[in-house]
GROMACS .gro file of C-alpha atoms in nm:
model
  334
    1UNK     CA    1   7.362   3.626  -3.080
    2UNK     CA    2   7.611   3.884  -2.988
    3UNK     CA    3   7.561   4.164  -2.740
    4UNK     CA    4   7.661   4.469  -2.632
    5UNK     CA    5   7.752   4.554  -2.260
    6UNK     CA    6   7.824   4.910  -2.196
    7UNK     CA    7   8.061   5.013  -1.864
    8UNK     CA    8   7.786   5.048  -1.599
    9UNK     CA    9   7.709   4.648  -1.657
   10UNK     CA   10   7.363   4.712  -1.860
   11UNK     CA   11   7.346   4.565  -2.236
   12UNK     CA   12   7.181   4.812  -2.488
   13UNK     CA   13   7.053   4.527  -2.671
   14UNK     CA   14   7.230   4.320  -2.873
   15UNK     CA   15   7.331   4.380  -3.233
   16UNK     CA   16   7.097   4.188  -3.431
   17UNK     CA   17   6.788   4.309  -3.194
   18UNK     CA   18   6.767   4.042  -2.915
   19UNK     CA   19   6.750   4.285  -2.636
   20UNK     CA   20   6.915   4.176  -2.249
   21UNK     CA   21   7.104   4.278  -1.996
   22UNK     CA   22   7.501   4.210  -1.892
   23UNK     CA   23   7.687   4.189  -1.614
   24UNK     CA   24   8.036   4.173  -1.448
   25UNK     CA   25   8.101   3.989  -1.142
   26UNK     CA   26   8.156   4.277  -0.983
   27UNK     CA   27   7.841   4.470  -1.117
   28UNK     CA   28   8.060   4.757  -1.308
   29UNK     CA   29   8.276   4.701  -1.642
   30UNK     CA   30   8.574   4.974  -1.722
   31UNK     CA   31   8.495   4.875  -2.071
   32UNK     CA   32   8.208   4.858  -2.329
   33UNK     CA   33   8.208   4.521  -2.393
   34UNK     CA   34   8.066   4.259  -2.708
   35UNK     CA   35   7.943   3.905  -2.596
   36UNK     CA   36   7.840   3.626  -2.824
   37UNK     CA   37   7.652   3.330  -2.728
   38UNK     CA   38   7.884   3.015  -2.850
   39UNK     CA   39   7.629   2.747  -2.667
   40UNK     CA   40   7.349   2.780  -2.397
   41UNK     CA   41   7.548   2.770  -2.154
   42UNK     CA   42   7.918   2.952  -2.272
   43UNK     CA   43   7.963   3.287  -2.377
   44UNK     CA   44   8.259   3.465  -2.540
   45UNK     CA   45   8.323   3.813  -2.466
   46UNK     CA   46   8.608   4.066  -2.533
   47UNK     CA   47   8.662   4.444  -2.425
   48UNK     CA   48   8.550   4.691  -2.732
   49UNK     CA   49   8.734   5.067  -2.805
   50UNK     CA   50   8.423   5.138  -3.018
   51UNK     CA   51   8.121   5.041  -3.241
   52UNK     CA   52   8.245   5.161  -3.607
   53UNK     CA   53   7.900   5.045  -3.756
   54UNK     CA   54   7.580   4.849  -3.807
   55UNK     CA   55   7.358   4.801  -4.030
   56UNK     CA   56   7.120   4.511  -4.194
   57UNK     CA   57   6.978   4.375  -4.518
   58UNK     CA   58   6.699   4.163  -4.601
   59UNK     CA   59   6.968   3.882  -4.532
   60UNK     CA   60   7.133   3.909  -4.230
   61UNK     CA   61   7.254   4.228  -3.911
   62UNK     CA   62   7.597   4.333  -4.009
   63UNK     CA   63   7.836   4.511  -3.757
   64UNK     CA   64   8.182   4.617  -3.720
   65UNK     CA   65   8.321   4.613  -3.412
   66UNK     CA   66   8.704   4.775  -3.290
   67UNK     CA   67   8.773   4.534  -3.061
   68UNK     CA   68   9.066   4.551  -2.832
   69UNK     CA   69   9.217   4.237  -2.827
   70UNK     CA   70   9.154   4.124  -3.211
   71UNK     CA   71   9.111   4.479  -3.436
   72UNK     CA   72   8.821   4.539  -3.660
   73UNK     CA   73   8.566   4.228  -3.649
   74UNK     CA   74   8.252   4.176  -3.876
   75UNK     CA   75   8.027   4.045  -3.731
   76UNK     CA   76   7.680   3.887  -3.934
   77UNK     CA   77   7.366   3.769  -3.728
   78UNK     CA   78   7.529   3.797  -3.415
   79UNK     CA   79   7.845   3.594  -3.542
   80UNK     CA   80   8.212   3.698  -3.560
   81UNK     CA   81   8.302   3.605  -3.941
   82UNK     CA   82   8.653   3.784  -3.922
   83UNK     CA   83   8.892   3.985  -3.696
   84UNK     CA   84   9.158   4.201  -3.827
   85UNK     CA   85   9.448   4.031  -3.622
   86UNK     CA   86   9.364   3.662  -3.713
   87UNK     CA   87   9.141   3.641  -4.041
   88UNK     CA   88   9.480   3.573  -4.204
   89UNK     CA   89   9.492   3.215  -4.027
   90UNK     CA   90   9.140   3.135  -4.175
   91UNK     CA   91   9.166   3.260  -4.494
   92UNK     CA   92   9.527   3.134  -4.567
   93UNK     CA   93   9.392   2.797  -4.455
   94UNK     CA   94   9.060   2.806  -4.682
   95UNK     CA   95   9.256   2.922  -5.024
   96UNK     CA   96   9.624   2.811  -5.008
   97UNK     CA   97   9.551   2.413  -4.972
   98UNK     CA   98   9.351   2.373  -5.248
   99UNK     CA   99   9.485   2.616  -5.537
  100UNK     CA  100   9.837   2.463  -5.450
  101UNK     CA  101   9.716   2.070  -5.504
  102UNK     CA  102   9.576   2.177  -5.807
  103UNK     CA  103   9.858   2.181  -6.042
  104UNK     CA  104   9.806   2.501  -6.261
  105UNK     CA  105   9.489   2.690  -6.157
  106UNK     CA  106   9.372   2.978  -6.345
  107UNK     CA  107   8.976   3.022  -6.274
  108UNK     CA  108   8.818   2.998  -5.947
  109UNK     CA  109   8.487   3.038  -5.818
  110UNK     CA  110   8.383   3.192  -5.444
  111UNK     CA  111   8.075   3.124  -5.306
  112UNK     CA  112   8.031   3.410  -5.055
  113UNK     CA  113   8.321   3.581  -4.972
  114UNK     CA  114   8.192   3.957  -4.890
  115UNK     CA  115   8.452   4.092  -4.711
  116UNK     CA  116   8.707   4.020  -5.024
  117UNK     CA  117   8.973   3.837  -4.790
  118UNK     CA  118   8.938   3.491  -4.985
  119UNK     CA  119   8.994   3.663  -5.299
  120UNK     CA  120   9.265   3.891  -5.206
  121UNK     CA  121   9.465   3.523  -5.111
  122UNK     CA  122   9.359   3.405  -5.428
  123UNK     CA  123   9.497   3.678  -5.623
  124UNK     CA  124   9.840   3.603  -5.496
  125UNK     CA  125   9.895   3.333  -5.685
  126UNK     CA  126  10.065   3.408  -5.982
  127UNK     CA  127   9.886   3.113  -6.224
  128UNK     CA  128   9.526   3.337  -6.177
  129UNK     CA  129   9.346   3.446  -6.481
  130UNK     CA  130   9.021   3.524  -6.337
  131UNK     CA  131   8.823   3.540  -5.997
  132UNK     CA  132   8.421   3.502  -5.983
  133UNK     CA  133   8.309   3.597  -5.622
  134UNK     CA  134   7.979   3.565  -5.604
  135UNK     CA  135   7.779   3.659  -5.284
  136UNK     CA  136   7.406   3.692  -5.194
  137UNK     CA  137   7.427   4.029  -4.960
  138UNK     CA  138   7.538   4.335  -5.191
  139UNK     CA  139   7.561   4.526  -4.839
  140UNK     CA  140   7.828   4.298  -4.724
  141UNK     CA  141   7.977   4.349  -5.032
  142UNK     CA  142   7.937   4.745  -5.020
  143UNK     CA  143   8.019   4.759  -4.605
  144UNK     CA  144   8.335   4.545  -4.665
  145UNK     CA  145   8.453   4.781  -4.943
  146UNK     CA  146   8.400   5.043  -4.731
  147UNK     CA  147   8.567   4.943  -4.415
  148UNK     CA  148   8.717   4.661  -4.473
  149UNK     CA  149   9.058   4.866  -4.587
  150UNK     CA  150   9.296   4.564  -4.551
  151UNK     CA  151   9.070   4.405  -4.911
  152UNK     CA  152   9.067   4.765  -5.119
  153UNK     CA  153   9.367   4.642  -5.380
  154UNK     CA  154   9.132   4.274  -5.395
  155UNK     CA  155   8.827   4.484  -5.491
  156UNK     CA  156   9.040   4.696  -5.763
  157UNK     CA  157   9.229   4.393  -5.910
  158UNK     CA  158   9.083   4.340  -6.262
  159UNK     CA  159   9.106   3.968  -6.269
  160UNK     CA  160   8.804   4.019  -5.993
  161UNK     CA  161   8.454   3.966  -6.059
  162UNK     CA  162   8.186   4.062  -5.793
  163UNK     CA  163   7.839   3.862  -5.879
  164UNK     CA  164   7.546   3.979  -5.614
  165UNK     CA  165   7.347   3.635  -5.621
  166UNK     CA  166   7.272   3.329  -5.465
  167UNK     CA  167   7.564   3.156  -5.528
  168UNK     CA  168   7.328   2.816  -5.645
  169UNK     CA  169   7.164   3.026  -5.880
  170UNK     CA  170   7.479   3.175  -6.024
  171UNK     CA  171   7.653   2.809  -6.083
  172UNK     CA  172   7.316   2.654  -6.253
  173UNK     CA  173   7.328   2.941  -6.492
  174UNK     CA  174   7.725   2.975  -6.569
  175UNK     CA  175   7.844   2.764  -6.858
  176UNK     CA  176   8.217   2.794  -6.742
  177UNK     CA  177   8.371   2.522  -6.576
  178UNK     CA  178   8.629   2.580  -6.265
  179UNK     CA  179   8.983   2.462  -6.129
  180UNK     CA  180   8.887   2.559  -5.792
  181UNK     CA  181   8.553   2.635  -5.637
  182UNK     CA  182   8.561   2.793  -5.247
  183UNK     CA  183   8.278   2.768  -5.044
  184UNK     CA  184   8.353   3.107  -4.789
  185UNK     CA  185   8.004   3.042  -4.646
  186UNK     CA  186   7.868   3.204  -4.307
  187UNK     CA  187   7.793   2.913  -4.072
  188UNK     CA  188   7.519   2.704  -4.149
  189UNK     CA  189   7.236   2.807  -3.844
  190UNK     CA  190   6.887   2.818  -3.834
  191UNK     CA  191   6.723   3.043  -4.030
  192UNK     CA  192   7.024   3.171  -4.217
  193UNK     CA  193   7.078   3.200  -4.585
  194UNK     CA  194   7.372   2.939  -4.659
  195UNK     CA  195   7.272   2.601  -4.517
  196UNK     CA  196   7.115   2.459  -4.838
  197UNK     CA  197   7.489   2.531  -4.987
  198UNK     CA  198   7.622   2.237  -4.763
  199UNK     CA  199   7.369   1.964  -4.843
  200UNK     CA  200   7.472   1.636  -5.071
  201UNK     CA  201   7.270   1.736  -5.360
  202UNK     CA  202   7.411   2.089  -5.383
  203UNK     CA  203   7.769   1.931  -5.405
  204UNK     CA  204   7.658   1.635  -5.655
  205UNK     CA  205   7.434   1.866  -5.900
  206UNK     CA  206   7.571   2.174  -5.891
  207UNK     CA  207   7.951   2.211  -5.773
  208UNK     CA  208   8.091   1.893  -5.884
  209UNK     CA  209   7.968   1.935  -6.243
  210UNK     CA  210   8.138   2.311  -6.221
  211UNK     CA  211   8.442   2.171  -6.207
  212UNK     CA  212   8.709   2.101  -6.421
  213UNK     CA  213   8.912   1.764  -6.442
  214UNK     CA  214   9.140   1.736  -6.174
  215UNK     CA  215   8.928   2.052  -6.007
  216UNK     CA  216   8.900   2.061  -5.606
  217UNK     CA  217   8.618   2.186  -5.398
  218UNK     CA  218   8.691   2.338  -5.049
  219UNK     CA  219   8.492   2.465  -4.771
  220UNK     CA  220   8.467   2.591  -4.446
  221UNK     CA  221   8.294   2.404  -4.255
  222UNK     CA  222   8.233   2.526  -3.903
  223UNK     CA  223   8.408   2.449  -3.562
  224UNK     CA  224   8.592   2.151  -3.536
  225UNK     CA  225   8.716   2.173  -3.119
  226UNK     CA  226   8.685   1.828  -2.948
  227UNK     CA  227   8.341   1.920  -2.778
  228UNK     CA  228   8.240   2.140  -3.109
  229UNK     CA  229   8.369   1.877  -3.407
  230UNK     CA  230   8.017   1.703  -3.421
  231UNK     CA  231   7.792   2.041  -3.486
  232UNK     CA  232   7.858   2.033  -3.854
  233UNK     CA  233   8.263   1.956  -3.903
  234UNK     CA  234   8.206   1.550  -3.908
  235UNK     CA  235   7.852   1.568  -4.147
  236UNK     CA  236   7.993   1.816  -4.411
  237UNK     CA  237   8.316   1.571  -4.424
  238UNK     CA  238   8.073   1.242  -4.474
  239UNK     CA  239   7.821   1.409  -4.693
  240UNK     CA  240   8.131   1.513  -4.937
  241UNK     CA  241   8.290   1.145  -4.866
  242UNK     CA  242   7.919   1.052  -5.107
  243UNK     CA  243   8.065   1.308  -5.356
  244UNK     CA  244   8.407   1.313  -5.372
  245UNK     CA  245   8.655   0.982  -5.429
  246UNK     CA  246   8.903   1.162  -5.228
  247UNK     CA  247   8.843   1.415  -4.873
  248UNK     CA  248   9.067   1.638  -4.686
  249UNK     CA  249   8.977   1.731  -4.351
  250UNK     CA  250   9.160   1.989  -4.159
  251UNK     CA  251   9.203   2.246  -3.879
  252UNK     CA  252   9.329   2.512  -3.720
  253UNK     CA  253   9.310   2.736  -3.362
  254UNK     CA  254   9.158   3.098  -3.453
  255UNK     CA  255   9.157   3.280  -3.129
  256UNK     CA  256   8.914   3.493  -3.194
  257UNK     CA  257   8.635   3.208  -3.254
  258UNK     CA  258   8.764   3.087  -2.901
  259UNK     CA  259   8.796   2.737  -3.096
  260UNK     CA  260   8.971   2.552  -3.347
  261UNK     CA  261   8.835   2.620  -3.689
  262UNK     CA  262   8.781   2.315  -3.961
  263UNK     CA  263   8.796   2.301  -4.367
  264UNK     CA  264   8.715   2.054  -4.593
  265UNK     CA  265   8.903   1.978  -4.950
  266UNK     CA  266   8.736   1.710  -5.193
  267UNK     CA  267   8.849   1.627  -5.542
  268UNK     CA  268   8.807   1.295  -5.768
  269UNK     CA  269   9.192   1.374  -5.822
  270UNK     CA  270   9.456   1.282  -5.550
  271UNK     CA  271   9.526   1.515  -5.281
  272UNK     CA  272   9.843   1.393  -5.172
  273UNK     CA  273  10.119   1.632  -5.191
  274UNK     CA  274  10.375   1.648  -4.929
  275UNK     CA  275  10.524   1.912  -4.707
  276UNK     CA  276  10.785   1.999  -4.956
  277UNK     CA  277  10.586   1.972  -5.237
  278UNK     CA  278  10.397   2.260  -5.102
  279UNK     CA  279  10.660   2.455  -4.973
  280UNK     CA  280  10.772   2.440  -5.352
  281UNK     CA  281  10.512   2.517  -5.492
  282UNK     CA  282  10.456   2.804  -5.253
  283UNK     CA  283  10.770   2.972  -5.342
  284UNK     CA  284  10.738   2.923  -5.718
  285UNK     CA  285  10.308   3.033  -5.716
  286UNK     CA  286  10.198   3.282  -5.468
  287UNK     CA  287  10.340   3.624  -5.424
  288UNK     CA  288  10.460   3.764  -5.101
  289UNK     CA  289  10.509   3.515  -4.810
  290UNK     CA  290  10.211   3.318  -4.599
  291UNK     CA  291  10.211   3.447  -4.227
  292UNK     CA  292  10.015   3.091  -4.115
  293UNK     CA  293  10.042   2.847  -4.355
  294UNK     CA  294  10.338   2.625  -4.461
  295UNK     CA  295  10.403   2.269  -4.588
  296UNK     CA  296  10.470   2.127  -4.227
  297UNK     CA  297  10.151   2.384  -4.100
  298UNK     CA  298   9.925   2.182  -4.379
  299UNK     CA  299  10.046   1.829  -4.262
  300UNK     CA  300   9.995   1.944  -3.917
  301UNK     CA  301   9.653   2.035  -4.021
  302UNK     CA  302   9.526   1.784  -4.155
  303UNK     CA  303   9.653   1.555  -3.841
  304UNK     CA  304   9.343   1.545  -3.665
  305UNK     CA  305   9.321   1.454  -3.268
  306UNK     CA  306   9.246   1.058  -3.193
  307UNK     CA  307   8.871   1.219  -3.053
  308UNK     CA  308   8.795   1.424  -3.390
  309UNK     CA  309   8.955   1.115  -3.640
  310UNK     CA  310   8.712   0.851  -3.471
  311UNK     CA  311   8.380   1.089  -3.502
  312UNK     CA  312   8.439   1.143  -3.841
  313UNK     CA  313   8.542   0.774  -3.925
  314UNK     CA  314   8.205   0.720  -3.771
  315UNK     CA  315   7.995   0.960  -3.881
  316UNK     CA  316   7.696   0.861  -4.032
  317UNK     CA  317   7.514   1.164  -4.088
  318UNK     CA  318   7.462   1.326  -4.485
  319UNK     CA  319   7.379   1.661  -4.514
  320UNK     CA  320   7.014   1.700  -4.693
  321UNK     CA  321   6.779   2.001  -4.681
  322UNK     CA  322   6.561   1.783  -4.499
  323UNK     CA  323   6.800   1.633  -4.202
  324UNK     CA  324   7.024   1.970  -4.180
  325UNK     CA  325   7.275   2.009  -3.870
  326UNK     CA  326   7.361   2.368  -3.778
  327UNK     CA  327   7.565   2.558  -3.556
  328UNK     CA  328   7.426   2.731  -3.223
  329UNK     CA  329   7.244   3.032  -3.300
  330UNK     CA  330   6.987   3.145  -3.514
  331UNK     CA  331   6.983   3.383  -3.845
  332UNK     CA  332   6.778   3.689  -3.902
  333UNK     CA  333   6.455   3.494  -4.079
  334UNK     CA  334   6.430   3.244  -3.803
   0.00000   0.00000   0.00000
C-alpha cells in the first residue's frame, strides 16, 4: 500500500485509497514524500519532486510518481512496478536470458507487460518477426503510452501487437505456437488480477502447450532477498520444477524494490549456455549494447546464496489456485 506524506508530516491518503497519517522523526519533512508498505513491520520510502498522475480501472490504482532518487515510477495497487533509473536491470534480466538460450527466436508472447519495457528489449534482437503483448488493463496500456516516453518507438514498432485481455484467455484461444513466452506479471497478492497466472495448471495446460520445440518460458517471480526468497521466489521455482525437465532460477539487486529481485526460466530443452556463449550471441543478436546484463552478469545470476539454494532445494510447496502464496499487500478487489 503506498502513501503519500506531504512536508508538514500529514499523509493525504495513500494512492490506492487507504487513508493514514505520516511522520518524520522530527515531526516536519522538507519533502513530499511516497511510502510503501514492504511487510508489517518495514516500510520503504523515498523523497518525491511531484505526483505526475493517478488514476484507476476496474483492475487495479495506477500512479506515476517523479521521484527523486529513482525518476518516473509506476506504481499499481500501491506497488512500485518500475522506476525510470533501474527498470533497465529488471527488464534486461526478464528478456535477454531466455531469447538468447533459444537458438533462433522469432515469435514471442508477453503476458502483461503494460508499460512496453519488456517488449522494447525484445525488439532488439535482430532474429524478431513478431511480438504479441497481451495485457488485461487497457489503461495501463493507454497511461504507459502516454507517459511512459522511454517505450514510444516499442509502441510504434510494427512487429508489435497490443492484445487487451486476460492473458489465459488469449493463449486458450490462439492457435500459434511460441519460441518464447514472458510472464511480465504484477506480483501475485491478494486480491489482485495475476495470481491464477502462476499456478501448476496454468503452466501445464496452457503455456507449455504454446510453445514451440525447444521453446522457454520465463517469469518474474517476486522478491528473492534472504528474508523475502520464501514469499513466492522458492514455490513458483518448484511448481515449474512439475512442468519443466529443466529450471533456471536467478536474481538480481533493483534498488528501487529495496531488495533483490528473482526470475525464473523453464524449458524441456537444455539451458546451459556459458558466459561466452552469451556474450556471443549478444553481439551477433541484439542491437545496441545491454547496460546490466552480460555473460559473466547471467552466471552470476543464476549463483544463488547457500540460504536461497537450500530453500528452494527444499521447497515443497506447488502453486494451485487453491494453496496460493502471495506477496505482502493486497490488490484493489480484496
Amino acid at each position: 500500500m503506498g502513501e503519500i506524506a506531504l512536508p508538514n508530516g500529514i499523509s493525504n491518503g495513500s494512492i490506492n485509497g487507504v487513508n493514514g497519517q505520516s511522520h518524520s522523526l522530527n515531526g516536519y519533512r522538507k519533502s513530499c514524500w511516497y511510502e510503501e508498505e514492504i511487510e508489517e513491520d518495514l516500510r520503504w520510502c523515498f523523497a518525491l519532486n511531484s505526483i505526475l498522475h493517478t488514476g484507476a480501472s476496474q483492475y487495479q490504482d495506477i500512479a506515476l510518481l517523479d521521484t527523486k532518487p529513482f525518476g518516473k515510477a509506476l506504481v499499481i495497487d500501491g506497488k512500485l512496478q518500475s522506476a525510470e533509473t533501474d527498470e533497465f536491470i529488471y527488464h534486461e534480466c526478464l528478456v535477454h536470458p531466455a531469447l538468447l538460450h533459444n537458438p533462433n527466436p522469432k515469435n514471442v508472447f508477453i503476458m502483461g507487460g503494460g508499460e512496453g519495457s519488456t517488449a522494447r528489449e525484445l525488439l532488439r534482437h535482430k532474429t524478431i518477426d513478431k511480438v504479441v503483448m497481451c495485457d488485461i488493463d487497457e489503461e495501463v496500456v493507454n497511461f504507459c503510452k502516454s507517459y511512459l516516453v522511454v517505450n514510444k518507438e516499442a509502441f510504434r514498432d510494427q512487429r508489435l501487437e497490443v492484445v487487451i485481455n486476460d492473458a489465459r484467455a488469449e493463449l486458450e484461444t490462439r492457435n500459434e505456437s511460441y519460441d518464447v513466452i514472458i510472464g511480465d506479471l504484477a506480483d501475485p497478492i491478494d486480491g489482485g488480477p495475476c495470481y491464477k497466472l502462476y499456478t501448476k495448471s496454468f503452466y501445464e495446460l496452457i503455456v507449455k502447450p504454446r510453445l514451440k520445440q525447444g521453446g522457454i518460458f520465463v517469469t518474474q517471480a517476486g522478491p528473492a532477498g534472504i528474508f523475502s526468497h520464501t514469499e513466492v521466489f522458492s514455490c513458483i521455482y518448484n511448481t515449474l520444477r512439475k512442468v519443466f525437465k529443466y529450471v533456471v532460477p536467478y536474481s538480481a539487486h533493483i534498488p528501487s524494490y529495496a531488495d533483490i529481485w528473482g526470475w525464473v526460466m523453464a524449458s524441456d530443452s537444455p539451458l546451459d549456455l556459458n558466459a561466452e556463449e552469451l556474450d556471443l550471441r549478444m553481439r551477433q543478436r541484439i542491437k545496441g549494447e545491454n547496460r546490466y546484463l552480460d555473460g559473466k552478469t547471467f552466471t552470476s545470476a543464476s549463483t544463488l546464496s547457500k540460504t536461497v539454494r537450500k530453500s528452494l532445494d527444499n521447497e515443497t510447496h506447488v502453486y494451485t489456485e487453491e494453496n496460493a502464496r502471495f506477496i505482502y499487500g493486497h490488490g484493489k478487489q480484496a
